[in-house]
């Protein structure tokens, strides 16, 4: 096959002919040029097919998952009062916006896919023996093997649980077998869509984003209706019973921030974004404030209808809310929640595929993971890989511990990325920055991330911290032989060729 010609091990780097002209990233190459690329052993790379609307949906639709329908309870537990809860929800939104604005600067000045991976490499040096490579590798290692697959499984497990629950009305917890079956089916479906076509995946993202916004609108309108008809006894409690214990406030923050997580999702796919220097900041400035307003309004909706006591005993706040407000139509809420999980999981696997692709392209993982399916132009191997790891992580595990561990590691990496931004301002003051964030913003985000990383270490007796260190060390065991000393596993050429023929995948072009 012509597209197999380059050395599958070295991939595009050494052996690529100079085929910059037609593939030079920005526009999709015309058919004939594309064919010649493929003949040169190039897949033509990923297309620039994500516009402003899909880009915004990539952010909003990933952020809104199951969190807003469940976490109001966790936030209330930490704050004790309606008023303080609303403040925390707003503060989490503001913090996410500030974080994302900083990422807008990084994404536009370093327009490469892979998010933090690309920024750490660029800021701290990308040679094999440079600190940037080590940091980026540790990030990739944790992200691709642990954190992002866990996140994907968490979303799909929630989907499985909420889908199966109505069929077992008398059970408190639906039985494990059907839940896991639905979970795996959802994973397979999403992976198949993402392998089949980027367009289909982005359309799914757009549609589910609209449905979740409708769900939030229903909750908001319900709440406003209650308030307007004079029922203000719950929301009118204001700041009664507010708790001031800092450790409880941290819990509230963690719950709220989980619902906002995903604000950096578009930074993983910068290379596929049309006009990233314009559309990345726009999508961020549109998407995150929109989500913040939606979340605060949804909370008003919940708290106008339900008492604090009731919210605290609900498993899924939104479903109980629907029981009060929607009468015979109450069944729509679980459907909305399932669709919301589906969309968020879709955004997650989409971005994770690109992270895996970008890091394999930079030599951190076997180069086969950076190959592109030549007909479908999707990062098929990396999506398959993410799928397999994710299926392995649906072991019985305690979701809240996973989410805590996840948040801890994420804020560690957000903090490191803020340091990268500040360092780049100093090291490369003249770097072309289509969007420049006011410098105090990354400083605030950095301070907050230190707080969010340090406070659980103090509170939970260092367990999370210990696990994180353990994973980092395990990553170094892989880094030194395979990345630093470039050890080659024998026979990989043959294995890669086999996969190339099997799946019709080829190296991405080198821009
Ligand atoms: N915020 C989402 C939720 O409320 C979870 C997002 C998971 N994070 C991600 N980067 N995909 O369920």
Short mmCIF file of C-alpha atoms and ligand atoms in Angstrom, two decimals:
data_model
loop_
_atom_site.label_atom_id
_atom_site.label_comp_id
_atom_site.label_asym_id
_atom_site.label_seq_id
_atom_site.Cartn_x
_atom_site.Cartn_y
_atom_site.Cartn_z
CA UNK A 1 0.00 0.00 0.00
CA UNK A 2 1.46 3.37 -0.96
CA UNK A 3 0.58 5.05 2.30
CA UNK A 4 2.72 2.59 4.18
CA UNK A 5 5.94 3.77 2.69
CA UNK A 6 7.61 5.67 5.53
CA UNK A 7 9.28 3.90 8.32
CA UNK A 8 6.43 3.18 10.68
CA UNK A 9 8.67 3.55 13.68
CA UNK A 10 10.17 6.90 12.90
CA UNK A 11 6.82 8.02 11.57
CA UNK A 12 6.59 11.33 9.84
CA UNK A 13 9.55 13.10 11.38
CA UNK A 14 12.60 11.80 9.60
CA UNK A 15 11.19 10.22 6.51
CA UNK A 16 8.51 12.64 5.42
CA UNK A 17 9.14 14.20 2.04
CA UNK A 18 8.67 17.91 1.88
CA UNK A 19 4.97 17.93 1.29
CA UNK A 20 4.17 21.07 3.15
CA UNK A 21 2.58 22.80 0.21
CA UNK A 22 -0.83 21.21 -0.16
CA UNK A 23 -1.23 20.03 3.37
CA UNK A 24 -0.01 23.25 4.94
CA UNK A 25 -2.59 22.92 7.64
CA UNK A 26 -4.98 25.77 7.14
CA UNK A 27 -7.23 24.59 4.33
CA UNK A 28 -8.33 21.16 3.42
CA UNK A 29 -6.16 19.92 0.53
CA UNK A 30 -7.93 19.40 -2.79
CA UNK A 31 -8.62 15.84 -3.83
CA UNK A 32 -5.65 15.39 -6.15
CA UNK A 33 -3.23 16.91 -3.69
CA UNK A 34 -4.67 14.71 -0.99
CA UNK A 35 -4.06 11.65 -3.10
CA UNK A 36 -0.46 12.64 -3.64
CA UNK A 37 -0.04 13.11 0.09
CA UNK A 38 -1.32 9.64 0.72
CA UNK A 39 1.08 8.33 -1.90
CA UNK A 40 3.89 10.00 -0.03
CA UNK A 41 3.00 8.05 3.05
CA UNK A 42 0.99 10.81 4.59
CA UNK A 43 -2.54 10.58 5.85
CA UNK A 44 -3.19 14.22 5.13
CA UNK A 45 -3.59 14.84 8.85
CA UNK A 46 -6.71 15.87 10.66
CA UNK A 47 -8.94 18.36 8.89
CA UNK A 48 -9.83 21.78 10.18
CA UNK A 49 -13.49 21.08 10.58
CA UNK A 50 -14.51 22.65 13.89
CA UNK A 51 -16.04 26.12 13.62
CA UNK A 52 -17.15 28.58 16.28
CA UNK A 53 -20.48 26.89 17.01
CA UNK A 54 -19.07 23.37 17.29
CA UNK A 55 -16.10 24.75 19.22
CA UNK A 56 -18.39 26.38 21.75
CA UNK A 57 -20.41 23.17 21.99
CA UNK A 58 -17.16 21.29 22.57
CA UNK A 59 -16.68 23.41 25.69
CA UNK A 60 -20.25 23.82 26.96
CA UNK A 61 -21.29 20.27 26.10
CA UNK A 62 -18.32 18.79 27.92
CA UNK A 63 -18.65 21.00 30.97
CA UNK A 64 -22.33 20.25 31.42
CA UNK A 65 -22.38 16.56 32.24
CA UNK A 66 -24.05 15.07 35.26
CA UNK A 67 -22.51 17.53 37.74
CA UNK A 68 -25.12 20.28 37.66
CA UNK A 69 -27.90 17.74 38.15
CA UNK A 70 -26.21 16.15 41.19
CA UNK A 71 -23.61 18.47 42.74
CA UNK A 72 -26.01 21.12 44.13
CA UNK A 73 -26.27 18.69 47.00
CA UNK A 74 -22.50 18.52 47.57
CA UNK A 75 -22.12 22.28 47.43
CA UNK A 76 -24.97 22.77 49.88
CA UNK A 77 -23.41 20.25 52.24
CA UNK A 78 -20.29 22.37 52.37
CA UNK A 79 -21.89 25.79 52.59
CA UNK A 80 -24.97 25.14 54.68
CA UNK A 81 -27.03 27.93 53.12
CA UNK A 82 -28.80 28.82 49.91
CA UNK A 83 -27.09 32.19 49.58
CA UNK A 84 -23.58 30.92 50.17
CA UNK A 85 -24.17 28.04 47.72
CA UNK A 86 -25.05 30.50 44.99
CA UNK A 87 -21.90 32.46 45.79
CA UNK A 88 -19.76 29.32 45.51
CA UNK A 89 -21.38 28.36 42.18
CA UNK A 90 -20.65 31.83 40.85
CA UNK A 91 -17.10 31.81 42.18
CA UNK A 92 -16.40 28.45 40.53
CA UNK A 93 -17.67 29.86 37.25
CA UNK A 94 -15.49 32.94 37.58
CA UNK A 95 -12.45 30.83 38.40
CA UNK A 96 -13.10 28.59 35.38
CA UNK A 97 -13.48 31.65 33.17
CA UNK A 98 -10.19 33.08 34.41
CA UNK A 99 -8.46 29.76 33.86
CA UNK A 100 -9.88 29.45 30.37
CA UNK A 101 -8.91 33.02 29.42
CA UNK A 102 -5.34 32.16 30.33
CA UNK A 103 -5.64 29.04 28.20
CA UNK A 104 -6.91 31.23 25.36
CA UNK A 105 -3.59 33.07 25.36
CA UNK A 106 -1.65 29.81 25.36
CA UNK A 107 -3.84 28.19 22.72
CA UNK A 108 -3.56 31.12 20.32
CA UNK A 109 0.17 31.66 20.75
CA UNK A 110 0.99 27.93 20.68
CA UNK A 111 -1.66 26.69 18.23
CA UNK A 112 -1.05 22.99 18.70
CA UNK A 113 -3.45 20.28 19.78
CA UNK A 114 -2.96 18.49 23.07
CA UNK A 115 -3.65 21.27 25.60
CA UNK A 116 -1.33 21.27 28.57
CA UNK A 117 0.94 18.77 26.82
CA UNK A 118 1.77 21.29 24.10
CA UNK A 119 2.14 24.25 26.45
CA UNK A 120 4.45 22.53 28.92
CA UNK A 121 6.63 21.27 26.07
CA UNK A 122 6.83 24.66 24.45
CA UNK A 123 7.46 26.69 27.58
CA UNK A 124 9.97 24.44 29.29
CA UNK A 125 11.79 23.02 26.30
CA UNK A 126 10.92 20.15 24.01
CA UNK A 127 14.26 18.41 23.46
CA UNK A 128 14.45 14.84 24.71
CA UNK A 129 16.47 15.90 27.70
CA UNK A 130 14.61 19.04 28.59
CA UNK A 131 12.43 19.58 31.61
CA UNK A 132 9.44 20.46 29.40
CA UNK A 133 9.50 16.98 27.96
CA UNK A 134 9.57 15.35 31.39
CA UNK A 135 6.69 17.48 32.65
CA UNK A 136 4.67 16.91 29.49
CA UNK A 137 5.38 13.20 29.65
CA UNK A 138 4.19 12.94 33.24
CA UNK A 139 1.09 14.88 32.25
CA UNK A 140 0.48 12.55 29.29
CA UNK A 141 1.13 9.47 31.35
CA UNK A 142 -1.34 10.44 34.05
CA UNK A 143 -3.84 11.86 31.58
CA UNK A 144 -3.89 9.08 29.05
CA UNK A 145 -3.55 6.10 31.34
CA UNK A 146 -5.46 7.22 34.37
CA UNK A 147 -7.28 10.50 34.56
CA UNK A 148 -9.03 10.95 31.25
CA UNK A 149 -10.12 7.32 30.86
CA UNK A 150 -11.47 7.50 34.41
CA UNK A 151 -13.35 10.63 33.49
CA UNK A 152 -14.78 8.97 30.42
CA UNK A 153 -15.81 5.93 32.46
CA UNK A 154 -17.35 8.09 35.16
CA UNK A 155 -19.52 9.84 32.57
CA UNK A 156 -20.50 6.55 30.92
CA UNK A 157 -21.14 4.87 34.27
CA UNK A 158 -23.48 7.70 35.25
CA UNK A 159 -25.19 7.27 31.92
CA UNK A 160 -25.50 3.52 32.54
CA UNK A 161 -26.90 4.02 36.03
CA UNK A 162 -29.52 6.57 35.00
CA UNK A 163 -30.57 4.53 32.00
CA UNK A 164 -31.05 1.32 33.93
CA UNK A 165 -32.55 2.76 37.11
CA UNK A 166 -36.13 3.25 35.80
CA UNK A 167 -36.31 -0.45 34.90
CA UNK A 168 -35.69 -1.43 38.51
CA UNK A 169 -37.98 0.96 40.38
CA UNK A 170 -37.88 -0.96 43.62
CA UNK A 171 -34.10 -1.12 43.92
CA UNK A 172 -32.17 1.63 45.68
CA UNK A 173 -29.16 0.86 43.51
CA UNK A 174 -29.80 -0.74 40.13
CA UNK A 175 -28.04 -4.11 39.68
CA UNK A 176 -24.46 -3.95 38.55
CA UNK A 177 -24.58 -6.20 35.50
CA UNK A 178 -27.04 -4.24 33.35
CA UNK A 179 -25.47 -0.95 34.43
CA UNK A 180 -22.06 -2.05 33.27
CA UNK A 181 -23.46 -3.50 30.11
CA UNK A 182 -25.08 -0.20 29.16
CA UNK A 183 -21.90 1.61 30.17
CA UNK A 184 -19.76 -0.48 27.83
CA UNK A 185 -22.31 -0.17 25.03
CA UNK A 186 -22.25 3.61 25.38
CA UNK A 187 -18.46 3.57 25.30
CA UNK A 188 -18.42 1.45 22.15
CA UNK A 189 -21.01 3.63 20.48
CA UNK A 190 -19.13 6.85 21.22
CA UNK A 191 -15.81 5.39 20.11
CA UNK A 192 -17.40 4.14 16.90
CA UNK A 193 -18.89 7.56 16.14
CA UNK A 194 -15.58 9.26 16.81
CA UNK A 195 -13.74 6.83 14.59
CA UNK A 196 -16.33 7.01 11.85
CA UNK A 197 -16.43 10.74 11.37
CA UNK A 198 -15.38 13.95 13.02
CA UNK A 199 -18.47 15.60 11.61
CA UNK A 200 -20.76 13.07 13.20
CA UNK A 201 -19.03 13.46 16.55
CA UNK A 202 -19.29 17.26 16.45
CA UNK A 203 -22.95 17.05 15.39
CA UNK A 204 -23.69 14.77 18.32
CA UNK A 205 -21.94 17.29 20.54
CA UNK A 206 -24.02 20.16 19.15
CA UNK A 207 -27.32 18.32 19.55
CA UNK A 208 -26.68 17.13 23.09
CA UNK A 209 -25.50 20.60 24.08
CA UNK A 210 -28.84 22.03 22.98
CA UNK A 211 -30.75 19.37 24.92
CA UNK A 212 -28.86 20.08 28.12
CA UNK A 213 -29.45 23.78 27.81
CA UNK A 214 -33.16 23.02 27.36
CA UNK A 215 -33.12 20.91 30.54
CA UNK A 216 -31.53 23.77 32.47
CA UNK A 217 -34.02 26.20 31.00
CA UNK A 218 -36.91 24.02 32.20
CA UNK A 219 -35.48 24.00 35.72
CA UNK A 220 -34.96 27.77 35.64
CA UNK A 221 -38.45 28.52 34.35
CA UNK A 222 -39.95 26.19 36.97
CA UNK A 223 -38.07 28.03 39.70
CA UNK A 224 -39.02 31.46 38.46
CA UNK A 225 -42.64 30.37 38.23
CA UNK A 226 -42.54 29.27 41.88
CA UNK A 227 -40.94 32.50 43.01
CA UNK A 228 -43.35 34.57 40.94
CA UNK A 229 -46.30 32.76 42.46
CA UNK A 230 -45.12 33.83 45.89
CA UNK A 231 -43.41 30.65 47.09
CA UNK A 232 -40.21 32.13 48.37
CA UNK A 233 -39.92 30.29 51.65
CA UNK A 234 -36.95 28.15 50.55
CA UNK A 235 -34.94 30.56 48.48
CA UNK A 236 -35.81 33.37 50.92
CA UNK A 237 -33.78 31.62 53.64
CA UNK A 238 -30.76 33.38 52.18
CA UNK A 239 -27.72 32.98 54.35
CA UNK A 240 -29.38 31.15 57.26
CA UNK A 241 -27.18 28.34 58.67
CA UNK A 242 -24.11 29.36 56.67
CA UNK A 243 -21.07 27.31 57.66
CA UNK A 244 -17.71 28.95 57.90
CA UNK A 245 -15.40 26.02 58.37
CA UNK A 246 -12.68 26.39 55.69
CA UNK A 247 -12.40 22.64 55.15
CA UNK A 248 -16.13 22.46 54.38
CA UNK A 249 -15.79 25.36 51.97
CA UNK A 250 -13.08 23.42 50.16
CA UNK A 251 -15.52 20.51 49.78
CA UNK A 252 -18.08 22.88 48.33
CA UNK A 253 -15.50 24.19 45.89
CA UNK A 254 -14.48 20.72 44.82
CA UNK A 255 -18.07 19.76 44.11
CA UNK A 256 -18.75 22.94 42.20
CA UNK A 257 -15.53 22.82 40.22
CA UNK A 258 -16.18 19.26 39.12
CA UNK A 259 -19.38 20.46 37.48
CA UNK A 260 -17.36 23.14 35.69
CA UNK A 261 -14.54 20.82 34.67
CA UNK A 262 -14.00 20.58 30.94
CA UNK A 263 -13.46 24.34 30.42
CA UNK A 264 -10.14 23.59 28.75
CA UNK A 265 -11.59 21.00 26.37
CA UNK A 266 -11.24 23.01 23.17
CA UNK A 267 -7.52 23.54 23.80
CA UNK A 268 -6.97 19.88 23.04
CA UNK A 269 -8.18 20.29 19.48
CA UNK A 270 -6.70 23.62 18.41
CA UNK A 271 -5.29 22.20 15.17
CA UNK A 272 -8.74 21.15 14.00
CA UNK A 273 -10.28 24.51 14.77
CA UNK A 274 -10.91 26.89 11.88
CA UNK A 275 -9.10 30.18 12.52
CA UNK A 276 -8.03 29.22 16.02
CA UNK A 277 -6.57 32.62 16.78
CA UNK A 278 -10.08 34.06 16.57
CA UNK A 279 -12.35 31.16 17.34
CA UNK A 280 -10.59 29.78 20.41
CA UNK A 281 -10.89 32.97 22.48
CA UNK A 282 -14.40 33.55 21.15
CA UNK A 283 -15.62 30.07 22.00
CA UNK A 284 -14.11 30.42 25.48
CA UNK A 285 -15.59 33.85 26.09
CA UNK A 286 -18.95 32.65 24.91
CA UNK A 287 -19.05 29.17 26.37
CA UNK A 288 -17.88 29.52 29.93
CA UNK A 289 -19.92 32.57 30.96
CA UNK A 290 -22.92 30.87 29.32
CA UNK A 291 -22.37 27.76 31.42
CA UNK A 292 -21.86 29.85 34.57
CA UNK A 293 -25.14 31.70 34.07
CA UNK A 294 -26.91 28.41 33.29
CA UNK A 295 -25.54 26.78 36.46
CA UNK A 296 -26.46 29.65 38.75
CA UNK A 297 -29.96 29.83 37.25
CA UNK A 298 -30.40 26.08 37.57
CA UNK A 299 -29.48 26.33 41.23
CA UNK A 300 -32.01 29.09 41.74
CA UNK A 301 -34.51 26.77 40.04
CA UNK A 302 -33.70 23.87 42.38
CA UNK A 303 -33.63 25.94 45.53
CA UNK A 304 -36.87 27.73 44.79
CA UNK A 305 -38.70 24.44 44.57
CA UNK A 306 -37.00 22.20 47.12
CA UNK A 307 -36.05 22.72 50.74
CA UNK A 308 -32.44 22.35 51.81
CA UNK A 309 -33.29 19.20 53.70
CA UNK A 310 -34.79 17.67 50.60
CA UNK A 311 -31.83 18.60 48.39
CA UNK A 312 -29.49 17.02 50.90
CA UNK A 313 -31.27 13.67 50.79
CA UNK A 314 -31.68 13.56 46.99
CA UNK A 315 -29.49 11.29 44.94
CA UNK A 316 -30.17 13.18 41.75
CA UNK A 317 -31.46 16.61 42.60
CA UNK A 318 -32.87 17.23 39.12
CA UNK A 319 -34.96 14.05 39.11
CA UNK A 320 -36.59 14.88 42.43
CA UNK A 321 -37.19 18.39 41.19
CA UNK A 322 -38.99 16.95 38.17
CA UNK A 323 -41.15 14.84 40.48
CA UNK A 324 -42.41 18.07 42.06
CA UNK A 325 -42.79 20.19 38.98
CA UNK A 326 -43.38 18.14 35.87
CA UNK A 327 -46.14 15.75 36.94
CA UNK A 328 -46.70 13.04 34.34
CA UNK A 329 -43.85 14.44 32.29
CA UNK A 330 -41.33 13.85 35.09
CA UNK A 331 -39.74 11.07 33.04
CA UNK A 332 -38.16 13.63 30.69
CA UNK A 333 -35.62 14.70 33.31
CA UNK A 334 -33.76 11.37 33.55
CA UNK A 335 -33.73 11.30 29.73
CA UNK A 336 -32.14 14.74 29.69
CA UNK A 337 -29.58 13.69 32.27
CA UNK A 338 -28.66 10.61 30.22
CA UNK A 339 -28.28 12.73 27.07
CA UNK A 340 -26.20 15.19 29.02
CA UNK A 341 -23.83 12.45 30.18
CA UNK A 342 -23.65 11.15 26.61
CA UNK A 343 -22.60 14.55 25.27
CA UNK A 344 -20.06 15.15 27.98
CA UNK A 345 -18.57 11.69 27.44
CA UNK A 346 -18.43 12.38 23.71
CA UNK A 347 -16.53 15.64 24.25
CA UNK A 348 -14.21 13.82 26.63
CA UNK A 349 -13.27 10.98 24.28
CA UNK A 350 -12.94 13.43 21.37
CA UNK A 351 -10.39 15.51 23.28
CA UNK A 352 -8.63 12.54 24.85
CA UNK A 353 -8.09 11.06 21.39
CA UNK A 354 -6.34 14.28 20.39
CA UNK A 355 -4.18 14.36 23.51
CA UNK A 356 -3.08 10.80 22.88
CA UNK A 357 -2.47 11.65 19.21
CA UNK A 358 -0.43 14.76 20.02
CA UNK A 359 1.71 13.07 22.62
CA UNK A 360 2.41 10.05 20.41
CA UNK A 361 3.35 12.45 17.63
CA UNK A 362 5.89 14.04 19.96
CA UNK A 363 7.40 10.64 20.68
CA UNK A 364 5.94 10.08 24.14
CA UNK A 365 3.95 7.06 23.17
CA UNK A 366 4.29 4.52 20.35
CA UNK A 367 4.02 6.44 17.10
CA UNK A 368 1.21 4.21 15.88
CA UNK A 369 -1.06 6.10 18.28
CA UNK A 370 -0.54 9.25 16.25
CA UNK A 371 -1.63 7.66 12.99
CA UNK A 372 -4.71 8.79 11.14
CA UNK A 373 -7.30 6.65 9.40
CA UNK A 374 -6.70 7.59 5.77
CA UNK A 375 -10.29 7.34 4.56
CA UNK A 376 -12.12 8.71 7.54
CA UNK A 377 -9.43 11.17 8.59
CA UNK A 378 -9.92 10.46 12.27
CA UNK A 379 -7.32 9.56 14.92
CA UNK A 380 -8.58 6.01 15.03
CA UNK A 381 -5.71 4.29 16.90
CA UNK A 382 -5.74 6.81 19.73
CA UNK A 383 -9.50 6.57 20.12
CA UNK A 384 -9.37 2.78 20.17
CA UNK A 385 -6.61 2.95 22.73
CA UNK A 386 -8.61 5.33 24.94
CA UNK A 387 -11.60 3.02 24.63
CA UNK A 388 -9.63 -0.02 25.76
CA UNK A 389 -8.10 1.73 28.76
CA UNK A 390 -11.49 3.13 29.73
CA UNK A 391 -13.16 -0.26 29.61
CA UNK A 392 -10.45 -1.54 31.93
CA UNK A 393 -11.20 1.21 34.44
CA UNK A 394 -14.84 0.32 35.02
CA UNK A 395 -13.77 -1.73 37.97
CA UNK A 396 -15.94 -1.37 41.04
CA UNK A 397 -14.66 1.80 42.57
CA UNK A 398 -15.88 4.63 44.69
CA UNK A 399 -16.80 7.49 42.38
CA UNK A 400 -16.25 10.30 44.82
CA UNK A 401 -12.72 9.13 45.64
CA UNK A 402 -11.98 8.98 41.91
CA UNK A 403 -13.35 12.45 41.37
CA UNK A 404 -11.29 13.82 44.29
CA UNK A 405 -8.15 12.24 42.95
CA UNK A 406 -8.94 13.52 39.51
CA UNK A 407 -9.53 17.08 40.71
CA UNK A 408 -6.33 17.05 42.71
CA UNK A 409 -4.24 16.04 39.68
CA UNK A 410 -6.09 18.40 37.37
CA UNK A 411 -5.46 21.44 39.55
CA UNK A 412 -1.83 20.41 39.79
CA UNK A 413 -1.64 20.54 36.01
CA UNK A 414 -3.65 23.77 35.71
CA UNK A 415 -1.23 25.33 38.19
CA UNK A 416 1.79 24.09 36.23
CA UNK A 417 0.27 25.50 33.05
CA UNK A 418 -0.15 28.92 34.68
CA UNK A 419 3.53 28.80 35.62
CA UNK A 420 4.28 27.95 31.97
CA UNK A 421 2.29 30.99 30.83
CA UNK A 422 4.04 33.35 33.23
CA UNK A 423 7.43 31.91 32.41
CA UNK A 424 6.79 32.33 28.67
CA UNK A 425 5.89 35.97 29.17
CA UNK A 426 9.31 36.39 30.70
CA UNK A 427 11.27 34.11 28.37
CA UNK A 428 9.63 35.09 25.11
CA UNK A 429 8.13 38.54 25.58
CA UNK A 430 7.92 38.98 21.82
CA UNK A 431 6.12 35.74 21.04
CA UNK A 432 3.18 36.41 18.74
CA UNK A 433 0.17 36.40 21.04
CA UNK A 434 -3.07 36.98 19.13
CA UNK A 435 -4.86 37.12 22.48
CA UNK A 436 -3.09 38.40 25.56
CA UNK A 437 -4.67 37.86 28.96
CA UNK A 438 -4.16 40.52 31.69
CA UNK A 439 -1.28 39.19 33.76
CA UNK A 440 -3.14 39.24 37.09
CA UNK A 441 -5.55 36.57 35.79
CA UNK A 442 -3.06 33.66 35.54
CA UNK A 443 -1.63 34.79 38.88
CA UNK A 444 -5.04 34.44 40.54
CA UNK A 445 -5.59 31.05 38.91
CA UNK A 446 -2.17 29.93 40.10
CA UNK A 447 -2.89 30.97 43.67
CA UNK A 448 -6.25 29.20 43.58
CA UNK A 449 -4.73 26.04 42.18
CA UNK A 450 -2.14 25.98 44.96
CA UNK A 451 -4.99 26.27 47.45
CA UNK A 452 -6.99 23.52 45.74
CA UNK A 453 -4.00 21.19 45.64
CA UNK A 454 -2.75 21.85 49.15
CA UNK A 455 -6.05 21.87 51.07
CA UNK A 456 -6.98 18.21 50.41
CA UNK A 457 -3.46 17.15 51.37
CA UNK A 458 -3.95 18.80 54.72
CA UNK A 459 -7.47 17.46 55.16
CA UNK A 460 -7.33 13.89 53.95
CA UNK A 461 -4.08 12.90 55.53
CA UNK A 462 -2.04 12.99 52.35
CA UNK A 463 -3.55 9.88 50.76
CA UNK A 464 -4.35 11.56 47.47
CA UNK A 465 -0.97 13.16 47.41
CA UNK A 466 0.66 9.83 48.04
CA UNK A 467 -1.17 8.17 45.14
CA UNK A 468 -0.32 11.02 42.82
CA UNK A 469 3.38 10.74 43.67
CA UNK A 470 3.17 6.99 43.13
CA UNK A 471 1.75 7.48 39.63
CA UNK A 472 4.33 10.13 38.80
CA UNK A 473 7.14 7.79 39.83
CA UNK A 474 5.64 4.96 37.80
CA UNK A 475 5.64 7.34 34.83
CA UNK A 476 9.33 8.06 35.27
CA UNK A 477 10.02 4.34 35.00
CA UNK A 478 8.59 4.47 31.51
CA UNK A 479 10.03 7.85 30.63
CA UNK A 480 13.68 7.04 31.15
CA UNK A 481 14.03 3.90 29.05
CA UNK A 482 11.61 4.79 26.24
CA UNK A 483 11.77 8.55 25.87
CA UNK A 484 15.07 9.59 27.39
CA UNK A 485 17.17 6.67 26.15
CA UNK A 486 14.90 6.00 23.16
CA UNK A 487 14.85 2.28 23.72
CA UNK A 488 13.13 0.46 20.85
CA UNK A 489 11.02 -2.56 21.48
CA UNK A 490 12.05 -5.21 18.92
CA UNK A 491 9.56 -6.25 16.24
CA UNK A 492 7.46 -3.11 16.54
CA UNK A 493 7.95 -2.44 12.82
CA UNK A 494 6.14 -5.62 11.94
CA UNK A 495 3.38 -4.96 14.43
CA UNK A 496 2.90 -1.42 13.12
CA UNK A 497 2.76 -2.62 9.55
CA UNK A 498 0.15 -5.12 10.55
CA UNK A 499 -1.96 -2.39 12.15
CA UNK A 500 -1.44 -0.13 9.18
CA UNK A 501 -2.83 -2.74 6.85
CA UNK A 502 -5.59 -3.81 9.20
CA UNK A 503 -6.92 -0.35 9.97
CA UNK A 504 -5.60 1.65 7.00
CA UNK A 505 -3.86 4.17 9.17
CA UNK A 506 -0.88 6.37 8.26
CA UNK A 507 1.32 8.94 9.96
CA UNK A 508 -0.05 12.46 10.26
CA UNK A 509 1.64 15.05 8.10
CA UNK A 510 4.28 17.21 9.64
CA UNK A 511 3.34 20.84 9.61
N1 LIG B 1 -18.19 18.84 34.28
C1 LIG B 1 -18.61 17.54 33.91
C2 LIG B 1 -19.80 17.13 34.75
O1 LIG B 1 -20.35 17.96 35.40
C3 LIG B 1 -17.50 16.54 33.97
C4 LIG B 1 -16.49 16.83 32.94
C5 LIG B 1 -15.39 15.86 32.90
N2 LIG B 1 -14.21 16.52 32.49
C6 LIG B 1 -13.72 16.58 31.24
N3 LIG B 1 -12.66 17.28 30.99
N4 LIG B 1 -14.29 15.91 30.29
O2 LIG B 1 -20.22 16.00 34.74
#
